[in-house]
Coordinates of C-alpha atoms in Angstrom, one line a residue:
M1 CA -15.6 20.9 -21.4
L2 CA -14.4 21.8 -17.9
R3 CA -16.4 24.5 -16.2
T4 CA -14.7 27.2 -14.2
I5 CA -15.4 28.1 -10.5
D6 CA -13.9 31.5 -9.8
L7 CA -13.2 32.2 -6.1
R8 CA -10.8 35.1 -6.7
G9 CA -11.3 38.5 -5.3
R10 CA -13.4 37.6 -2.3
A11 CA -13.0 36.3 1.2
V12 CA -14.2 32.7 1.5
T13 CA -15.3 31.0 4.7
P14 CA -15.1 27.3 5.3
A15 CA -18.9 27.2 4.5
D16 CA -18.3 29.0 1.2
L17 CA -15.6 26.4 0.3
L18 CA -17.9 23.5 1.1
A19 CA -20.7 25.1 -1.0
A20 CA -18.3 25.6 -3.9
V21 CA -17.1 22.0 -3.9
P22 CA -18.2 20.3 -7.2
R23 CA -20.3 17.2 -6.3
A24 CA -22.7 15.1 -8.3
T25 CA -25.1 14.8 -5.3
A26 CA -28.2 14.0 -7.3
A27 CA -26.6 10.9 -8.7
R28 CA -25.6 9.7 -5.2
D29 CA -29.1 10.3 -3.8
E30 CA -30.6 8.3 -6.6
A31 CA -28.0 5.5 -6.1
L32 CA -28.8 5.2 -2.4
A33 CA -32.5 4.5 -3.0
T34 CA -31.7 2.0 -5.6
A35 CA -29.0 0.3 -3.5
A36 CA -31.4 0.0 -0.6
A37 CA -34.0 -1.7 -2.7
V38 CA -31.4 -4.2 -4.2
V39 CA -30.1 -5.1 -0.7
A40 CA -33.6 -5.7 0.6
D41 CA -34.4 -7.9 -2.4
V42 CA -31.3 -10.0 -2.1
A43 CA -31.9 -10.5 1.6
E44 CA -35.4 -11.8 0.9
R45 CA -34.9 -13.8 -2.3
G46 CA -31.2 -14.7 -2.4
E47 CA -29.9 -16.4 -5.5
V48 CA -33.1 -15.7 -7.5
S49 CA -32.5 -11.9 -7.0
L50 CA -28.8 -12.2 -7.9
R51 CA -29.7 -14.0 -11.1
E52 CA -32.3 -11.4 -12.1
Q53 CA -29.8 -8.6 -11.5
A54 CA -27.2 -10.4 -13.6
A55 CA -29.7 -10.6 -16.5
R56 CA -30.7 -7.0 -16.1
F57 CA -27.3 -5.3 -15.5
D58 CA -24.8 -7.7 -17.0
G59 CA -26.7 -9.4 -19.8
V60 CA -25.9 -12.8 -18.3
R61 CA -28.2 -15.8 -17.6
D62 CA -27.7 -19.3 -16.2
H63 CA -24.1 -18.7 -15.2
A64 CA -22.2 -20.3 -12.4
I65 CA -22.4 -17.7 -9.6
R66 CA -20.0 -19.7 -7.4
V67 CA -17.0 -20.0 -9.6
P68 CA -15.7 -23.6 -10.1
A69 CA -12.0 -24.2 -9.2
A70 CA -11.4 -25.2 -12.9
H71 CA -12.2 -21.7 -14.0
L72 CA -9.5 -20.3 -11.7
D73 CA -7.0 -22.9 -12.9
E74 CA -7.7 -22.2 -16.6
A75 CA -7.5 -18.4 -16.1
L76 CA -4.0 -18.6 -14.5
A77 CA -2.7 -21.1 -17.1
S78 CA -3.7 -18.8 -19.9
L79 CA -2.6 -15.5 -18.3
D80 CA -0.2 -13.5 -20.4
P81 CA 3.3 -13.8 -18.8
S82 CA 3.9 -10.0 -18.8
I83 CA 0.6 -9.4 -17.0
R84 CA 1.5 -12.1 -14.5
G85 CA 4.9 -10.5 -13.9
A86 CA 3.3 -7.1 -13.4
L87 CA 0.8 -8.5 -10.9
E88 CA 3.5 -10.4 -9.0
N89 CA 5.4 -7.1 -8.7
A90 CA 2.3 -5.3 -7.5
I91 CA 1.6 -8.0 -4.9
S92 CA 5.1 -7.8 -3.6
R93 CA 5.0 -4.0 -3.2
V94 CA 1.6 -3.9 -1.6
R95 CA 2.5 -6.7 0.7
L96 CA 5.5 -4.8 2.0
A97 CA 3.5 -1.6 2.5
S98 CA 0.6 -3.4 4.2
A99 CA 2.9 -5.2 6.6
A100 CA 3.9 -1.9 8.0
Q101 CA 0.2 -1.2 8.9
V102 CA -0.1 -4.1 11.4
P103 CA 0.6 -2.8 14.9
S104 CA 2.6 -4.9 17.3
P105 CA 1.1 -6.0 20.6
V106 CA 1.7 -3.5 23.4
V107 CA 1.8 -4.4 27.1
T108 CA 1.2 -1.6 29.6
D109 CA 1.9 -2.1 33.3
I110 CA -0.4 0.3 35.1
G111 CA 1.1 -0.6 38.4
P112 CA 2.3 -3.7 40.4
G113 CA 0.1 -6.7 39.3
A114 CA -2.0 -4.4 37.0
R115 CA -1.6 -5.0 33.3
V116 CA -3.4 -4.0 30.1
E117 CA -2.4 -5.6 26.9
Q118 CA -3.3 -4.2 23.5
H119 CA -3.7 -6.8 20.7
W120 CA -5.0 -6.4 17.1
R121 CA -7.2 -9.3 16.1
P122 CA -8.1 -10.0 12.5
V123 CA -11.8 -10.6 11.6
R124 CA -12.5 -14.2 10.7
R125 CA -14.0 -13.7 7.3
A126 CA -13.9 -10.9 4.7
G127 CA -15.7 -10.3 1.4
V128 CA -13.8 -8.3 -1.2
Y129 CA -15.4 -6.7 -4.2
V130 CA -13.6 -6.1 -7.5
P131 CA -15.4 -4.0 -10.1
G132 CA -15.9 -5.3 -13.7
G133 CA -18.3 -3.1 -15.5
K134 CA -16.6 -0.4 -17.6
A135 CA -13.1 -1.7 -17.0
V136 CA -11.3 -4.7 -15.7
Y137 CA -9.4 -4.3 -12.4
P138 CA -7.0 -7.1 -11.5
S139 CA -5.1 -4.4 -9.6
S140 CA -8.1 -4.2 -7.2
V141 CA -7.8 -7.9 -6.5
V142 CA -4.3 -7.2 -5.2
M143 CA -5.3 -4.1 -3.3
N144 CA -8.1 -5.9 -1.4
V145 CA -6.8 -9.3 -0.9
V146 CA -3.2 -8.6 0.1
P147 CA -4.1 -6.4 3.2
A148 CA -6.6 -8.9 4.4
Q149 CA -4.0 -11.7 4.1
V150 CA -1.4 -9.6 5.8
A151 CA -3.8 -8.9 8.6
G152 CA -4.3 -12.6 9.1
V153 CA -7.9 -13.0 7.9
A154 CA -8.6 -16.8 7.8
E155 CA -11.3 -16.7 5.0
V156 CA -11.3 -14.3 2.1
A157 CA -14.1 -14.4 -0.5
L158 CA -14.0 -12.4 -3.8
A159 CA -16.9 -11.2 -6.0
S160 CA -16.8 -9.6 -9.4
P161 CA -19.5 -9.1 -12.0
P162 CA -20.1 -11.9 -14.6
Q163 CA -19.0 -10.9 -18.1
R164 CA -21.2 -11.5 -21.1
D165 CA -18.2 -11.6 -23.4
H166 CA -16.8 -14.5 -21.3
G167 CA -19.8 -16.7 -21.2
G168 CA -21.0 -15.4 -17.8
R169 CA -17.6 -16.0 -16.1
V170 CA -15.7 -13.5 -14.1
H171 CA -13.1 -11.8 -16.3
P172 CA -10.2 -14.3 -16.7
V173 CA -7.5 -11.8 -15.6
I174 CA -9.4 -11.2 -12.4
L175 CA -9.7 -14.9 -11.8
A176 CA -6.0 -15.3 -12.5
A177 CA -5.1 -12.7 -10.0
A178 CA -7.3 -14.4 -7.4
K179 CA -5.6 -17.7 -8.1
L180 CA -2.1 -16.1 -7.8
L181 CA -3.1 -15.0 -4.3
G182 CA -4.5 -18.4 -3.3
I183 CA -8.2 -17.3 -3.3
T184 CA -10.5 -20.2 -3.9
E185 CA -13.9 -18.8 -3.0
V186 CA -15.0 -16.6 -5.9
Y187 CA -18.5 -15.4 -7.0
A188 CA -19.7 -14.1 -10.3
M189 CA -21.9 -11.3 -8.9
G190 CA -21.7 -7.6 -9.1
G191 CA -22.9 -4.2 -7.9
A192 CA -25.1 -3.6 -4.8
G193 CA -26.3 -7.3 -5.1
A194 CA -22.8 -8.5 -4.2
V195 CA -22.6 -6.3 -1.2
A196 CA -26.0 -7.6 -0.1
A197 CA -25.0 -11.2 -0.6
Y198 CA -21.9 -10.7 1.5
A199 CA -23.9 -9.1 4.3
H200 CA -26.8 -11.5 4.5
G201 CA -25.3 -14.6 3.0
V202 CA -26.9 -16.8 0.4
A203 CA -27.7 -20.3 1.6
E204 CA -28.3 -21.7 -1.9
L205 CA -24.7 -20.8 -2.9
D206 CA -23.2 -21.9 0.4
L207 CA -22.1 -18.3 0.8
A208 CA -21.8 -17.5 4.5
P209 CA -22.1 -13.9 5.7
V210 CA -18.8 -12.1 6.1
D211 CA -17.5 -9.8 8.9
V212 CA -16.0 -7.1 6.7
I213 CA -16.8 -6.0 3.1
S214 CA -14.2 -4.0 1.2
G215 CA -13.6 -2.8 -2.3
P216 CA -14.2 0.0 -4.8
G217 CA -17.1 0.3 -7.2
N218 CA -19.6 2.7 -8.6
N219 CA -22.0 4.7 -6.5
F220 CA -24.4 1.8 -6.2
V221 CA -21.7 -0.3 -4.6
A222 CA -20.5 2.5 -2.3
L223 CA -24.0 3.2 -1.1
A224 CA -25.0 -0.4 -0.7
K225 CA -22.2 -0.5 1.9
R226 CA -23.9 2.3 3.7
V227 CA -27.1 0.3 3.7
V228 CA -25.5 -2.8 5.3
A229 CA -23.3 -0.9 7.7
G230 CA -24.0 -2.0 11.2
M231 CA -24.7 -5.6 10.1
V232 CA -21.1 -5.9 8.9
G233 CA -18.0 -3.8 8.9
T234 CA -17.1 -1.9 5.7
D235 CA -14.2 0.1 4.4
S236 CA -14.9 3.6 3.3
E237 CA -17.5 4.3 0.6
A238 CA -15.1 4.0 -2.4
G239 CA -17.4 5.2 -5.1
A240 CA -16.9 7.0 -8.4
T241 CA -13.3 8.1 -8.6
E242 CA -12.0 11.6 -7.9
I243 CA -8.8 13.5 -8.6
L244 CA -8.0 16.9 -7.3
I245 CA -4.8 18.6 -8.5
V246 CA -3.4 21.7 -6.7
A247 CA -1.0 23.5 -9.0
D248 CA 0.9 26.7 -9.3
D249 CA 2.6 28.4 -12.3
S250 CA 5.5 25.9 -12.0
A251 CA 3.3 23.0 -13.1
D252 CA 3.5 21.4 -16.5
A253 CA 0.1 21.8 -18.1
R254 CA 0.6 18.7 -20.2
L255 CA 1.1 16.5 -17.2
V256 CA -1.8 18.0 -15.2
A257 CA -4.1 17.5 -18.2
A258 CA -2.9 13.9 -18.7
D259 CA -3.6 13.1 -15.0
L260 CA -7.1 14.7 -15.1
V261 CA -8.0 12.6 -18.2
S262 CA -6.6 9.5 -16.8
Q263 CA -9.1 9.5 -13.9
A264 CA -12.0 10.7 -16.0
E265 CA -11.7 7.5 -18.1
H266 CA -12.9 5.4 -15.2
D267 CA -16.6 6.4 -15.3
E268 CA -19.0 9.1 -16.5
Q269 CA -19.4 10.1 -12.9
A270 CA -15.7 10.4 -12.2
A271 CA -14.6 13.8 -10.9
A272 CA -11.6 15.7 -12.2
V273 CA -10.8 19.0 -10.5
L274 CA -7.9 21.5 -10.9
V275 CA -7.3 24.2 -8.2
T276 CA -4.8 26.9 -9.1
D277 CA -3.9 30.5 -8.5
A278 CA -2.3 30.7 -12.0
A279 CA -4.9 31.7 -14.6
G280 CA -2.4 31.1 -17.4
L281 CA -1.9 27.5 -16.3
A282 CA -5.6 27.0 -16.0
E283 CA -6.1 28.1 -19.6
A284 CA -3.3 25.9 -20.9
V285 CA -4.6 22.9 -19.0
V286 CA -8.2 23.3 -20.4
E287 CA -6.8 23.4 -23.9
E288 CA -4.6 20.4 -23.3
V289 CA -7.5 18.5 -21.7
E290 CA -9.7 19.1 -24.7
R291 CA -7.0 17.8 -27.0
R292 CA -6.3 14.7 -25.0
A293 CA -9.9 14.0 -24.2
A294 CA -10.8 13.9 -27.9
A295 CA -8.0 11.6 -28.8
T296 CA -8.2 9.1 -25.9
H297 CA -9.6 5.6 -26.2
H298 CA -12.7 6.3 -24.0
A299 CA -13.3 9.7 -25.5
E300 CA -17.1 9.7 -25.0
R301 CA -16.9 8.5 -21.4
V302 CA -14.1 11.1 -20.6
A303 CA -16.1 13.9 -22.2
Q304 CA -19.1 13.1 -20.0
A305 CA -17.1 13.0 -16.9
L306 CA -15.3 16.3 -17.6
A307 CA -18.5 18.1 -18.5
G308 CA -20.3 16.9 -15.4
V309 CA -21.1 19.0 -12.4
Q310 CA -18.5 17.1 -10.4
S311 CA -15.5 18.3 -12.6
A312 CA -14.2 21.9 -12.7
V313 CA -11.2 24.3 -12.8
V314 CA -11.2 26.3 -9.6
L315 CA -9.4 29.7 -9.6
V316 CA -8.2 31.1 -6.3
D317 CA -6.2 34.1 -5.2
D318 CA -3.4 32.2 -3.5
L319 CA -2.1 28.8 -2.4
A320 CA -3.5 29.2 1.1
T321 CA -7.0 29.3 -0.4
A322 CA -6.1 26.4 -2.6
T323 CA -5.1 24.4 0.4
A324 CA -8.3 25.3 2.3
F325 CA -10.4 24.3 -0.8
S326 CA -8.6 21.0 -1.0
N327 CA -9.2 20.2 2.7
A328 CA -12.9 21.1 2.3
Y329 CA -13.1 18.9 -0.8
A330 CA -11.3 16.0 0.9
P331 CA -10.4 14.2 -2.4
E332 CA -9.9 10.6 -2.9
H333 CA -6.7 11.3 -4.9
L334 CA -4.7 14.6 -4.4
E335 CA -1.8 15.6 -6.6
L336 CA 0.5 18.5 -5.7
H337 CA 2.2 20.2 -8.6
L338 CA 3.8 23.0 -6.5
R339 CA 7.2 24.5 -6.0
D340 CA 6.9 24.0 -2.3
P341 CA 4.3 21.2 -1.9
R342 CA 4.0 20.9 1.9
P343 CA 1.9 17.7 1.9
E344 CA 1.5 18.0 5.7
D345 CA -0.9 21.0 5.1
F346 CA -3.2 18.8 3.1
V347 CA -4.7 16.9 5.9
N348 CA -7.9 15.7 4.2
A349 CA -7.1 13.3 1.3
G350 CA -7.3 9.6 0.8
A351 CA -3.8 9.6 -0.7
V352 CA -1.4 12.4 -1.6
F353 CA 0.8 12.3 -4.6
V354 CA 3.7 14.7 -4.4
G355 CA 5.4 16.1 -7.4
S356 CA 5.3 15.7 -11.2
W357 CA 6.9 12.2 -11.0
T358 CA 4.2 10.8 -8.8
P359 CA 1.0 10.5 -10.8
V360 CA -2.2 8.8 -9.5
S361 CA -1.6 6.0 -12.0
L362 CA 1.4 5.0 -10.0
G363 CA -0.7 4.6 -6.9
D364 CA -3.3 2.7 -9.0
Y365 CA -0.8 -0.1 -9.7
L366 CA 2.7 -0.2 -8.3
A367 CA 3.5 2.5 -5.7
G368 CA 2.9 0.0 -2.9
S369 CA 0.1 2.2 -1.5
N370 CA -3.5 1.1 -1.7
H371 CA -5.8 2.4 -4.3
V372 CA -9.1 1.7 -2.5
L373 CA -9.7 5.2 -1.0
P374 CA -12.6 7.2 0.4
T375 CA -14.7 9.3 -2.0
G376 CA -17.4 11.9 -1.7
G377 CA -15.6 13.9 1.0
Q378 CA -15.2 11.0 3.4
A379 CA -11.5 11.6 3.6
R380 CA -12.3 14.2 6.2
Y381 CA -12.9 11.3 8.7
A382 CA -12.2 8.0 6.9
S383 CA -9.1 6.3 5.7
G384 CA -8.2 4.2 2.7
L385 CA -8.2 0.4 2.7
S386 CA -5.3 -1.1 4.7
A387 CA -4.5 -4.0 6.9
S388 CA -6.2 -2.1 9.7
T389 CA -9.5 -2.4 7.8
F390 CA -9.5 -6.1 8.8
L391 CA -8.2 -5.7 12.3
R392 CA -9.9 -4.9 15.6
P393 CA -8.1 -3.6 18.7
Q394 CA -8.7 -5.8 21.7
Q395 CA -7.7 -5.0 25.3
V396 CA -6.7 -7.9 27.6
I397 CA -6.8 -6.9 31.3
T398 CA -5.1 -8.8 34.1
Y399 CA -5.2 -7.6 37.8
D400 CA -4.1 -9.6 40.8
R401 CA -5.6 -9.3 44.3
D402 CA -3.3 -6.5 45.5
A403 CA -3.8 -4.5 42.3
L404 CA -7.6 -4.7 42.6
R405 CA -7.4 -3.8 46.3
A406 CA -5.4 -0.6 45.4
V407 CA -8.3 0.7 43.4
H408 CA -11.2 -0.8 45.4
D409 CA -12.2 2.4 47.2
D410 CA -12.2 4.5 44.0
I411 CA -14.3 2.0 42.2
V412 CA -16.9 2.0 45.0
T413 CA -16.8 5.8 45.1
L414 CA -17.5 6.1 41.4
A415 CA -20.1 3.4 41.4
T416 CA -21.9 5.1 44.2
A417 CA -21.7 8.5 42.3
E418 CA -23.3 6.8 39.3
V419 CA -26.0 5.1 41.5
L420 CA -24.8 1.7 40.4
P421 CA -24.0 0.2 43.8
A422 CA -23.8 -3.4 42.5
H423 CA -20.8 -2.4 40.5
G424 CA -19.0 -1.6 43.7
E425 CA -20.4 -4.6 45.5
A426 CA -18.9 -6.9 42.7
V427 CA -15.5 -5.6 43.8
T428 CA -16.1 -5.6 47.5
A429 CA -17.4 -9.2 47.4
R430 CA -13.9 -10.4 46.4
F431 CA -12.5 -9.2 49.8
D432 CA -15.4 -10.3 52.0
A433 CA -14.5 -13.9 52.3

């Protein structure tokens, strides 16, 4: 079920490691072309395009794309109390961790009468996306909405696919989670079309364009964000999920296998990778994965994900190579099942889960961390969703006359060197009167 990539017995360069990384690149290339076409169609035809997509992808027609307030009220009223309690716990934990991500204003006095202030301003309007195809993700409502609220975003809209089994409505648990968080602007629309609607707006639905789009999804959602980047801000391309586990011979094969299967159940394109220098552990994990995969609820989906080119067991000579491989892969989720984990060495990962008592499932729901994370190697340069996703640093500069006089000559000198004399003259003019 899981293929093996054997890197033992040879020196590997960074280029070798990148080449060895298991990725489903063909699927992403195809998704990019499709996403671009969908975005263009929504930009041109608005609601008509969204309805055609709902019929094609969700099996839904003639539904209310803009969710009436009554649907939100009904969903919360009928929510199972145990689910409500779990959501409220998650909201509290994510709110605490997100609050720590909001920088305080900083005032720097460059000199007498010369001040630069650093402020973090929230965007005015955000559009969050919550998947709803193969699974239902009220946890993603929490992970998207809470950081935006903590950042101070004034308007937060939420979109999730319409559900055929619920008469074209957004899944009631997602609606209930939105209502718990005070979200009133909700749309029953999914996939790349939702991203396009957020970016371009849809006048017929009274949907105004947003400033930032956030949220996980499949590869079509992730790559639609790439298409609209530049028109609006986006979080990282949080596409099909990934788990990479680095383990040595101290690891428990049962737990490693359970965690690989847990992420494979998300989607057929999910990536599950084990990197180890312990061949015996690798064999035990493969046996345990096969047993668990056959018995799990989504056995067919899991089997496809584990058999895909994006999933593998990687054998290495030592933990130094395992660390280098992990940093080349830059996984969305990284688990360390090691005697001496040293998480500071694993610099490229969306989130790092240390030790056998810290599974990715904890981060998916109740760790307090955010589960919207970069995929496809973007953790080399991008971060997960946080309050900072919705904040912009802004500098406020205040100089008085004497402070400007102190730098007058240097400004004129640099303006002259750049052959921009009017820049210098704009300063000199203030002292000519």
